[in-house]
CSV table of C-alpha atoms and ligand atoms in Angstrom, one decimal:
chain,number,residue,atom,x,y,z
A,16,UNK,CA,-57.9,-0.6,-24.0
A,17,UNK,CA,-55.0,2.0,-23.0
A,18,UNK,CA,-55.6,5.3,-25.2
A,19,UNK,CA,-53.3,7.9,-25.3
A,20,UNK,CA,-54.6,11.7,-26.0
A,21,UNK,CA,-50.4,12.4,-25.5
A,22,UNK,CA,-48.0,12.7,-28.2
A,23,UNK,CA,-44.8,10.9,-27.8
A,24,UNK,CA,-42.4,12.1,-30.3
A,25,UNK,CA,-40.0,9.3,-31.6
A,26,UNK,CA,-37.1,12.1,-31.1
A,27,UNK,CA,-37.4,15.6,-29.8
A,28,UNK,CA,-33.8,17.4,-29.8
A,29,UNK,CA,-35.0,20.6,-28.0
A,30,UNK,CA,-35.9,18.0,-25.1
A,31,UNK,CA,-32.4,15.6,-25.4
A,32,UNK,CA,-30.6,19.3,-24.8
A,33,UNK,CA,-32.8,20.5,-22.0
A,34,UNK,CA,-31.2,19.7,-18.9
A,35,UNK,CA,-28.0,20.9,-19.9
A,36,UNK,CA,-28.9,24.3,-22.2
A,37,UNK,CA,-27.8,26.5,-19.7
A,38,UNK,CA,-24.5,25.4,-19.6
A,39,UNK,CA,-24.2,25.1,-23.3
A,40,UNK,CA,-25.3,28.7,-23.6
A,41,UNK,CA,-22.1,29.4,-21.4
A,42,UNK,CA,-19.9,27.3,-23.4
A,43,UNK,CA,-20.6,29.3,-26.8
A,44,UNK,CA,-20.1,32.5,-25.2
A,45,UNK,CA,-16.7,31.4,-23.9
A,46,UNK,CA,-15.9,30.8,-27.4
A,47,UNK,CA,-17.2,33.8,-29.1
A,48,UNK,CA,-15.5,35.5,-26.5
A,49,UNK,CA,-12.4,33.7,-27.1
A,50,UNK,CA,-11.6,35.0,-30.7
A,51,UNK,CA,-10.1,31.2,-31.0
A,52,UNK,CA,-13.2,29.1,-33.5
A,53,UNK,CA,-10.8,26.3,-35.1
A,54,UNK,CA,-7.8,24.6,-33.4
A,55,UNK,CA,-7.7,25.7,-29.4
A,56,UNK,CA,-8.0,24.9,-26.2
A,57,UNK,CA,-11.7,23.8,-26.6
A,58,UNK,CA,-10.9,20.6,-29.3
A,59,UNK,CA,-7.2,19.7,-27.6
A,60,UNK,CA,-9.3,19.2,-24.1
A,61,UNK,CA,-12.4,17.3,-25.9
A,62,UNK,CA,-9.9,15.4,-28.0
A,63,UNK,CA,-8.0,14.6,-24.1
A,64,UNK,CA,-11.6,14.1,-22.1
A,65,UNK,CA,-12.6,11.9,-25.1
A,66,UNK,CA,-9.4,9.7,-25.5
A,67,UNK,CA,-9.7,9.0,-22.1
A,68,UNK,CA,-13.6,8.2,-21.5
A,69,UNK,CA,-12.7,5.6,-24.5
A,70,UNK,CA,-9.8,4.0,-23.8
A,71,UNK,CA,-8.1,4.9,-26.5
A,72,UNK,CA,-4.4,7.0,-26.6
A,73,UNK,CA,-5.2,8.9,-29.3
A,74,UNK,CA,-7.7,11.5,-30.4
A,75,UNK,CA,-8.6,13.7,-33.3
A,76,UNK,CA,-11.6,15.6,-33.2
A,77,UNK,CA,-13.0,15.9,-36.6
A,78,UNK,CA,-15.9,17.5,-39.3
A,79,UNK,CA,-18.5,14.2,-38.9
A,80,UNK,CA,-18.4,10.7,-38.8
A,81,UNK,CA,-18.7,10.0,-42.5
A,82,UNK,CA,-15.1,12.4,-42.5
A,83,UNK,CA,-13.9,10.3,-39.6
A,84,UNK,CA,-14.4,7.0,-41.4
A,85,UNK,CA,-13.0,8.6,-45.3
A,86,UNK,CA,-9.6,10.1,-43.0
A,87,UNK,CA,-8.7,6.4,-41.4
A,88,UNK,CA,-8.9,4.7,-44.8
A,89,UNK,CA,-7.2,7.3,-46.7
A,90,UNK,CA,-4.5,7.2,-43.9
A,91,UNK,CA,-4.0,3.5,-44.4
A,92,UNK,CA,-3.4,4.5,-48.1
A,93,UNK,CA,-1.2,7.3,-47.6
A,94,UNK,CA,1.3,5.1,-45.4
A,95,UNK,CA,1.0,1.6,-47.9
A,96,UNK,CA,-1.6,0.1,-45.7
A,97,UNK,CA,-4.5,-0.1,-48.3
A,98,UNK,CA,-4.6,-0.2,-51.9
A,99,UNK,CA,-7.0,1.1,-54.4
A,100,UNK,CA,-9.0,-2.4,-54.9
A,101,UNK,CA,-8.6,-3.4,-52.0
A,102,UNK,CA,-11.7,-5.1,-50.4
A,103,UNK,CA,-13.3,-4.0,-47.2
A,104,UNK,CA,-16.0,-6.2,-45.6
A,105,UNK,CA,-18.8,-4.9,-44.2
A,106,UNK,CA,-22.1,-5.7,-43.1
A,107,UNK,CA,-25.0,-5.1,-45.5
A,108,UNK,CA,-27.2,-3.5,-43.0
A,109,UNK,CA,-25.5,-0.6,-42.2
A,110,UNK,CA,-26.1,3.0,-43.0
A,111,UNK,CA,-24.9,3.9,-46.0
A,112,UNK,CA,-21.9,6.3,-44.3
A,113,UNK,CA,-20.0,3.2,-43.6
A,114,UNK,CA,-19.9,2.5,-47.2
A,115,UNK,CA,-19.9,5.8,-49.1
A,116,UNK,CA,-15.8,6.8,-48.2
A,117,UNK,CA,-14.8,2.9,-48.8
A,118,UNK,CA,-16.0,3.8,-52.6
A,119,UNK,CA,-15.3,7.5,-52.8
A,120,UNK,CA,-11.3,6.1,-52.1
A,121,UNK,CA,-11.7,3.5,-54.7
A,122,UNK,CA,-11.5,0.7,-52.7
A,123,UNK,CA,-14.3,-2.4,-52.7
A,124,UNK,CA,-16.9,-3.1,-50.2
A,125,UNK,CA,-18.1,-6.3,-49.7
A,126,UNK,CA,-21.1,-6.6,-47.9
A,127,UNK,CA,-21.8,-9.6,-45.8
A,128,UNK,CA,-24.9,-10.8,-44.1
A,129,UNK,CA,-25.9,-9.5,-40.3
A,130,UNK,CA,-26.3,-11.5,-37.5
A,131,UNK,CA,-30.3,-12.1,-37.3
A,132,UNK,CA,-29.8,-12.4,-33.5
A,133,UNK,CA,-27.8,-8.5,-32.6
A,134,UNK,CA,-28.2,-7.1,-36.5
A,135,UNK,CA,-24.4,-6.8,-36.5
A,136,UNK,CA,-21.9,-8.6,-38.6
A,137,UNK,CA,-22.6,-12.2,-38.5
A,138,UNK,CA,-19.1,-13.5,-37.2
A,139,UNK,CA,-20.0,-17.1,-38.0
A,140,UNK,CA,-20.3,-16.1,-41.7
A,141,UNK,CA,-17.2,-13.8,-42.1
A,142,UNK,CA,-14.7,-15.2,-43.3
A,143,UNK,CA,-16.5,-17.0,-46.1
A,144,UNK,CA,-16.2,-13.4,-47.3
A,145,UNK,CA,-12.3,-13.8,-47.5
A,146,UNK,CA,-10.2,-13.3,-50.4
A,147,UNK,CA,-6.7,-12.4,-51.4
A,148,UNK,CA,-7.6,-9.1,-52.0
A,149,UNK,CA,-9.4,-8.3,-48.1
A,150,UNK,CA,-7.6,-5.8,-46.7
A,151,UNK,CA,-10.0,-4.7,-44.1
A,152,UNK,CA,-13.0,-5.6,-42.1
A,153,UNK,CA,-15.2,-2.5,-40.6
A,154,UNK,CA,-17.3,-3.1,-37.9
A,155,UNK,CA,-20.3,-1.3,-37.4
A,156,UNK,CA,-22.1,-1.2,-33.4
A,157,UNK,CA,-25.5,-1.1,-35.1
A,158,UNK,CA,-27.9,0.2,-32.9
A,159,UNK,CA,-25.4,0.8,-29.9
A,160,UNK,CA,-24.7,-3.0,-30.0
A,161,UNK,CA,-21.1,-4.2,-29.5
A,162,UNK,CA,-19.7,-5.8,-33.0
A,163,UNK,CA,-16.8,-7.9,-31.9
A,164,UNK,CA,-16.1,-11.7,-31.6
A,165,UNK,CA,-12.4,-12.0,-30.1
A,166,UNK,CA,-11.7,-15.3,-31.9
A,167,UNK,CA,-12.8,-14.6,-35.0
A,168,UNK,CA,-11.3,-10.7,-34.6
A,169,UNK,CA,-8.1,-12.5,-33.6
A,170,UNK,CA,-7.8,-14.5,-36.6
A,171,UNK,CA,-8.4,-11.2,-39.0
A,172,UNK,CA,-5.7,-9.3,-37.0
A,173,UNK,CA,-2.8,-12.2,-37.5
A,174,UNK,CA,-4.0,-12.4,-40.9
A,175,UNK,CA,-3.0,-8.6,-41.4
A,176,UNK,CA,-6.4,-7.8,-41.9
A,177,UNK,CA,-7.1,-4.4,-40.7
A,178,UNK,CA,-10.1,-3.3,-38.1
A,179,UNK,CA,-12.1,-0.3,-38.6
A,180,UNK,CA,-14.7,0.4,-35.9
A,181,UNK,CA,-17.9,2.5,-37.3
A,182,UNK,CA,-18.5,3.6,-34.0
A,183,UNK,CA,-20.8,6.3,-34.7
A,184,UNK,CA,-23.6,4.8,-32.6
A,185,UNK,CA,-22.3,3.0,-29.7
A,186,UNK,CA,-19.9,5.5,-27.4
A,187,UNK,CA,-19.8,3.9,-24.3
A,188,UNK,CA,-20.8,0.4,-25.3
A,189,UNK,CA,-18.6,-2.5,-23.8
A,190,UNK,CA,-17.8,-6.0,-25.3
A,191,UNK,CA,-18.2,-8.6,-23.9
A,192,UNK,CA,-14.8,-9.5,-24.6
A,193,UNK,CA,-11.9,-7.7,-24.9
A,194,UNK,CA,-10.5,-6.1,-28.0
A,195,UNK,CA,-7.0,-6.5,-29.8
A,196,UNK,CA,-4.9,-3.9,-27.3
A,197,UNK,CA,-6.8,-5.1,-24.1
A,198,UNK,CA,-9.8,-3.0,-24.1
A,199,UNK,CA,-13.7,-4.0,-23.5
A,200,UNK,CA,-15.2,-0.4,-24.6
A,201,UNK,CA,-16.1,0.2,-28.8
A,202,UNK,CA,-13.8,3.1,-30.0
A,203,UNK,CA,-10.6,0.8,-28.9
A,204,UNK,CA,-11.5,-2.5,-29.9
A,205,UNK,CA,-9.6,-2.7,-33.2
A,206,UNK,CA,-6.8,-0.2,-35.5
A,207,UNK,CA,-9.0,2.6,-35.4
A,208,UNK,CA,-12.2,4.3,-34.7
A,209,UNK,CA,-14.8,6.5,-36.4
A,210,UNK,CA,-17.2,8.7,-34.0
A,211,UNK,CA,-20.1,10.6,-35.3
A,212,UNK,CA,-21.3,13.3,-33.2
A,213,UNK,CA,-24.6,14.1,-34.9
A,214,UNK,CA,-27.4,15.6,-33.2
A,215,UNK,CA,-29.4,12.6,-32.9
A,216,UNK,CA,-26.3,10.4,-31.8
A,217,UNK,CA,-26.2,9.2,-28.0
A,218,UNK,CA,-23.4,12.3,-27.5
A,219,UNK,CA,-24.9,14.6,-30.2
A,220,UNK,CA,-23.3,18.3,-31.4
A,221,UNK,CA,-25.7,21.1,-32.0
A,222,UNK,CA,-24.5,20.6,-35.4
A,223,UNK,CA,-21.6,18.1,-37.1
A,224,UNK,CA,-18.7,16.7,-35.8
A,225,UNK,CA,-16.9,13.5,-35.4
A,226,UNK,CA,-13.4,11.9,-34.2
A,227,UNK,CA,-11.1,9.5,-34.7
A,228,UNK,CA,-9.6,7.1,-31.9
A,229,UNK,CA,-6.3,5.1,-32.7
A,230,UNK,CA,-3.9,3.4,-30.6
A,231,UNK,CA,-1.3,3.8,-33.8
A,232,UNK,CA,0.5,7.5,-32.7
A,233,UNK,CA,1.7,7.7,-36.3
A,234,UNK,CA,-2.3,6.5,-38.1
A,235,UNK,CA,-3.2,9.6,-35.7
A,236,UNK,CA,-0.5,12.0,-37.1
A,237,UNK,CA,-1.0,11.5,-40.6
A,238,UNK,CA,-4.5,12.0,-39.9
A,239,UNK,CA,-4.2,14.9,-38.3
A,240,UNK,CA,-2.3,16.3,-40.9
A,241,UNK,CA,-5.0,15.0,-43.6
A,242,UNK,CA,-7.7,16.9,-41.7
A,243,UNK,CA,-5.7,20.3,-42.5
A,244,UNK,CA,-5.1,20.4,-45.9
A,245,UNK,CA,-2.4,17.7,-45.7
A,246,UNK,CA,0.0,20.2,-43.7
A,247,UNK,CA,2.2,18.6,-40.6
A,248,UNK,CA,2.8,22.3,-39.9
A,249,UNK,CA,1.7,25.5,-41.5
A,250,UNK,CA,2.2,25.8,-45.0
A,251,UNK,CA,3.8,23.0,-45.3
A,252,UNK,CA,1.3,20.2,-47.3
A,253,UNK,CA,2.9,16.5,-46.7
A,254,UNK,CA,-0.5,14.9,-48.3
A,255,UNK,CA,-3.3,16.5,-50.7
A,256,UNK,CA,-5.2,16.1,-48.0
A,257,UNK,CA,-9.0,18.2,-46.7
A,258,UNK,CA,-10.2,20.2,-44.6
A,259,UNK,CA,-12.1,18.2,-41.8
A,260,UNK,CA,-11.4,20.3,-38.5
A,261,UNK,CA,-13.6,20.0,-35.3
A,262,UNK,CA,-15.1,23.6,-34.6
A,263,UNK,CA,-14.3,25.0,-31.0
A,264,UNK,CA,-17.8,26.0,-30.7
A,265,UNK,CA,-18.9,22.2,-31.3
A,266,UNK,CA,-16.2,20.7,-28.9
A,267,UNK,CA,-16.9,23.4,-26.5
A,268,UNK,CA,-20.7,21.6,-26.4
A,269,UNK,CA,-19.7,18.3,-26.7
A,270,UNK,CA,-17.6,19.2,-23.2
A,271,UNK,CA,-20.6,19.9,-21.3
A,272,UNK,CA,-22.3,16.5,-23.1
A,273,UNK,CA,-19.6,14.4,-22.4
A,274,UNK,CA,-20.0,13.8,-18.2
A,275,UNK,CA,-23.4,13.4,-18.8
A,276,UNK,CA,-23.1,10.6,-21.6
A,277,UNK,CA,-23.4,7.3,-18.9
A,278,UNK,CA,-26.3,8.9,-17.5
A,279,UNK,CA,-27.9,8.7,-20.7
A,280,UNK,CA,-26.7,5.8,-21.8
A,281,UNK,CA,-27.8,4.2,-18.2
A,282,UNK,CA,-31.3,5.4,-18.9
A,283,UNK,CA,-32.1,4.0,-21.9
A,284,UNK,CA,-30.4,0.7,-20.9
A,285,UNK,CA,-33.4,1.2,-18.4
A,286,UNK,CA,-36.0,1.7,-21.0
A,287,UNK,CA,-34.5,-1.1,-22.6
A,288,UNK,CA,-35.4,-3.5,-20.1
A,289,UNK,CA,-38.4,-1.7,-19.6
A,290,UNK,CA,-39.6,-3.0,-22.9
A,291,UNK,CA,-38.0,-5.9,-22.8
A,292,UNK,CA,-39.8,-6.8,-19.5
A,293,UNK,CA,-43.4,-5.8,-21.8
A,294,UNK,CA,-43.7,-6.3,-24.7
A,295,UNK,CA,-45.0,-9.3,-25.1
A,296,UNK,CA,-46.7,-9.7,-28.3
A,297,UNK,CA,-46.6,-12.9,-31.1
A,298,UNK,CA,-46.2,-10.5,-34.0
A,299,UNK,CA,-43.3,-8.9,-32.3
A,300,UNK,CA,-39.4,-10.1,-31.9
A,301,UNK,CA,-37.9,-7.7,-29.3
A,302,UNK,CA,-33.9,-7.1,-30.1
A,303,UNK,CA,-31.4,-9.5,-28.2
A,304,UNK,CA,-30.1,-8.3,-24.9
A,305,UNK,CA,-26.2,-9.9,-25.6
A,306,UNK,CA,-25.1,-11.2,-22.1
A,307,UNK,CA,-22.0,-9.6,-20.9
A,308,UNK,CA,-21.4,-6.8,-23.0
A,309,UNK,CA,-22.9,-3.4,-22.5
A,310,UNK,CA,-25.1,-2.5,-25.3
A,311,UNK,CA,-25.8,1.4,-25.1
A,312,UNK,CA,-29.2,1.2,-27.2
A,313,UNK,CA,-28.9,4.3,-29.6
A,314,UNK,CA,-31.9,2.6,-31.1
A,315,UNK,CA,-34.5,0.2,-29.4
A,316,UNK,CA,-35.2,-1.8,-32.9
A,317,UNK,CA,-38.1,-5.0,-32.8
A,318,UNK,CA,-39.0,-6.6,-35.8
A,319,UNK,CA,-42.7,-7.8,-37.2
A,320,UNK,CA,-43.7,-9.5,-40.5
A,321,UNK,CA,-46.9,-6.6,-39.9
A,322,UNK,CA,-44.5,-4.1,-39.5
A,323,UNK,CA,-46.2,-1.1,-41.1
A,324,UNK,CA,-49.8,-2.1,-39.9
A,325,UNK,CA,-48.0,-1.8,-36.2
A,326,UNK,CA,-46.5,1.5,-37.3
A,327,UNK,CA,-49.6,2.6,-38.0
A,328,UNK,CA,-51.0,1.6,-35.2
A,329,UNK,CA,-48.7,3.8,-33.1
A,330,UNK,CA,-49.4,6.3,-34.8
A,331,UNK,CA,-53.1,6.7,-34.3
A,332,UNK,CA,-52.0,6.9,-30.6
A,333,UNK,CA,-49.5,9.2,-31.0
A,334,UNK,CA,-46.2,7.3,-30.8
A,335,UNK,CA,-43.6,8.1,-33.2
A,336,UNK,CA,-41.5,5.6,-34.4
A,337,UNK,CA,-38.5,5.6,-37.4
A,338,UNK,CA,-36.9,2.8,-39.5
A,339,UNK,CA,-33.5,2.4,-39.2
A,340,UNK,CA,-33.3,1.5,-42.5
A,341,UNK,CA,-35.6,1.4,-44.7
A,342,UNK,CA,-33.5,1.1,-47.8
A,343,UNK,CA,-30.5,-1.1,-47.4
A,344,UNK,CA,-27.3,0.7,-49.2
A,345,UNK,CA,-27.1,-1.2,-51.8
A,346,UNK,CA,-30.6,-0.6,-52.9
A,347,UNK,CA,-30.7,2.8,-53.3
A,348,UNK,CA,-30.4,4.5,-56.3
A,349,UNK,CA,-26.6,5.2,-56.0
A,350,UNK,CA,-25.8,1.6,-55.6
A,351,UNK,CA,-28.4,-0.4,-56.9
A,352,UNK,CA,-27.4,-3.1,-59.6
A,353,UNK,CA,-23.9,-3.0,-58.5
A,354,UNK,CA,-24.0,-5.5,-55.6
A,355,UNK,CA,-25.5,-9.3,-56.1
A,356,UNK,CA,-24.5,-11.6,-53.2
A,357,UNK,CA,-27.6,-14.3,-53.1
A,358,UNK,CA,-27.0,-13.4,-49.1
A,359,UNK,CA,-28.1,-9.8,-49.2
A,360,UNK,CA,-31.8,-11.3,-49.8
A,361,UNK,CA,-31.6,-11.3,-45.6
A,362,UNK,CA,-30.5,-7.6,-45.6
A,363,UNK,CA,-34.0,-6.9,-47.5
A,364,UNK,CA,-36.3,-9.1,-45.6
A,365,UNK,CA,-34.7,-7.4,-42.1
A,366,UNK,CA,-35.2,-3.8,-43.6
A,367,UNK,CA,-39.0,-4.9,-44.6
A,368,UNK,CA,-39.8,-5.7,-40.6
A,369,UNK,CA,-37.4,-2.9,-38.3
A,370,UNK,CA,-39.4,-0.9,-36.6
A,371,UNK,CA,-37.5,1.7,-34.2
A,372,UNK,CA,-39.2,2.6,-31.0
A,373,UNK,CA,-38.9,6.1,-29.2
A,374,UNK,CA,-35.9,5.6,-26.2
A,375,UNK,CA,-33.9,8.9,-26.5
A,376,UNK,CA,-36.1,11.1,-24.7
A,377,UNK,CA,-39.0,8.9,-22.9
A,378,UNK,CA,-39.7,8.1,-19.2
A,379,UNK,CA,-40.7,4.7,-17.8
A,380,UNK,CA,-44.4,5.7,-17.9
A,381,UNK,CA,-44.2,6.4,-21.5
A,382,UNK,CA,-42.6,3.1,-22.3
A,383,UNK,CA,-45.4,1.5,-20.1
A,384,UNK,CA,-47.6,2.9,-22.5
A,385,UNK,CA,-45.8,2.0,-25.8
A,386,UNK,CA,-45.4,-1.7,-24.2
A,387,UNK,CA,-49.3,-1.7,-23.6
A,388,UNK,CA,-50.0,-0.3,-26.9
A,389,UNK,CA,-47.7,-2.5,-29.0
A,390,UNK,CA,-49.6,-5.7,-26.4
A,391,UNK,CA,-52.6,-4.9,-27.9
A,392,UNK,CA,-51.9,-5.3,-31.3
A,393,UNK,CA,-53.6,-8.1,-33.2
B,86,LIG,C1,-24.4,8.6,-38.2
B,86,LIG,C2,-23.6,7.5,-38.8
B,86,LIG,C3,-22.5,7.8,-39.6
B,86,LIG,C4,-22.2,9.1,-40.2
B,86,LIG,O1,-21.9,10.1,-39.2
B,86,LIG,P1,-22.1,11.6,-39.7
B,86,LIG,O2,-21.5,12.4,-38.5
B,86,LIG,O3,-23.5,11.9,-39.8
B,86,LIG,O4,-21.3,11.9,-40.9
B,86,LIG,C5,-21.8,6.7,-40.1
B,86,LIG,N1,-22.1,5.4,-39.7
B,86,LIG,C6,-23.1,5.2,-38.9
B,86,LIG,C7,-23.4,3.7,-38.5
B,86,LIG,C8,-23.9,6.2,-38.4
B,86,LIG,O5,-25.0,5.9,-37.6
């Protein structure tokens, strides 16, 4: 029987900034000694580096993701494009950031059933979600998995139906087919984008920040202007709009981060398949790996009816592990009562058996270890 007197971590953010802190040390003192915190060179070049390592013309760098998501919507409002009403469809599953800003604008999220097979939005079930009132669809890359079915997608778009990408957790993730302007990569698969740049995201701040990708010049001006009070230029407010600037001292950081993001994403694709290759247990469903699409893994997520006996388990051996989520959104204490689809019974029993296992910071040994340990549960 493998034991483990080590402790793996599920996350350790001192360790994910390591191999880079010396050069993030530089880049804050080439902002402090810049004078320029909000609005220079250091968010203009991310926003450039970023556009282009997505595929997508346009940039904004913004507060956070949940901003990111809140700014696109309230664009589509402030130009006629969505209505308060209107109903967005969404998948169930999702963290609850995809759905606060469709509320917070007024609008109406519907929440339709994931795919049991890659947890995202289960395209063979969409459009029974339709109505006259759909005015949007947002897909979310849950987990770093690609959210996109071209057909279906294709039949949205012509419909007028617009496509938000949450891409908060899957930079860098390729579909396996290409998206409405051409591209394969998430961020420019649909409209528009939302990026989170949280710590614990696959290109994490050392703090919050976000972006929005477009391929619409005038979705990306209007957001821009949002993100500053509304103004188009200074003192002069075209929207009531927020403040939602990217600091310089967070885009200075996410310039180092950046290069280094298909490293990362290449190694936990490696860990990946390292447990994939593994685990090999009856009580244990690994997560699908989709054929032809890159999936960037921002969480390695398995699934068992023992789930929190298998936790446990870990535990004793001194393997973190998360759940990612625990609470669907429209169970928690916000939400609950206001949402009733008989299909969201699917969302629950998913939630009841996730189980997230560490990949952000651990080597193949490690996951040799996890793999044996999770084996040897019975
Ligand atoms: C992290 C996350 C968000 C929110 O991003 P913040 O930067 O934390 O505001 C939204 N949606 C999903 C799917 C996320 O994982």
């Amino acid at each position: 029987m493998p034991t483990s007197n080590q402790h793996i971590p599920f996350l350790d953010l001192r360790e994910s900034n390591a191999e880079c802190s010396g050069r993030l040390i530089e880049a804050a003192a080439r902002v402090i000694e810049s004078g320029r915190f909000l609005g220079g060179d250091e968010t203009r070049l991310f926003e450039q580096e970023l556009a282009g390592f997505c595929g997508s013309p346009c940039c904004i760098g913004v507060s956070n993701g949940l901003d990111a998501i809140r700014l696109i919507l309230r664009a589509w409002m402030q130009t006629g494009r969505l209505n308060s009403g209107d109903e967005v469809i969404v998948a169930a599953n999702t963290y609850i950031a995809s759905i606060l800003p469709i509320i917070e604008l007024r609008l109406s999220p519907v929440l339709a059933p994931p795919s049991p097979v890659d947890f995202n939005l289960d395209f063979s079930r969409v459009e029974e979600f339709i109505t006259p009132a759909t005015r949007a669809v947002m897909l979310v890359h849950l987990y770093g998995s690609p959210c996109w079915d071209a057909e279906v997608c294709r039949r949205l778009h012509d419909r007028g139906i617009l496509l938000i990408e949450d891409n908060a957790q899957a930079i860098g993730a390729h579909a396996s087919a290409p998206g409405i302007y051409g591209s394969h990569l998430t961020g420019a698969l649909g409209d528009a984008a939302a990026i989170s740049f949280y710590p614990t995201k696959n290109l994490g701040a050392l703090g919050d920040g976000g972006a929005v990708l477009t391929h619409d010049p005038e979705l990306a001006s209007t957001i821009r202007a949002l993100a500053n009070y509304g103004a188009d230029r200074r003192y002069h407010n075209i929207h009531t709009g927020y403040n939602n600037r990217l600091d310089e001292i967070q885009a200075a950081f996410l310039r180092v981060k950046l290069p280094m993001l298909d490293a990362e994403n290449a190694r936990r694709a490696q860990i990946a398949a390292t447990y994939d290759r593994l685990i090999r247990n009856p009580f244990v469903k690994r997560p699908a790996i989709l054929s032809g699409s890159r999936q960037v893994w921002h969480q390695y997520v398995i699934r068992s009816p023992r789930r929190d006996e298998l936790r446990n388990h870990l535990e004793a051996h001194g393997v973190g592990t998360d759940i990612h989520y625990a609470v669907p959104p429209h169970l928690q204490p916000c939400l609950k009562g206001k949402f009733h689809h008989p299909s969201l019974r699917l969302t629950e029993q998913m939630a009841d058996t996730l189980l997230s296992l560490p990949i952000a910071n651990i080597n193949e040994t490690q996951a040799h270890l996890i793999s044996n340990l999770i084996n040897e549960f019975n």
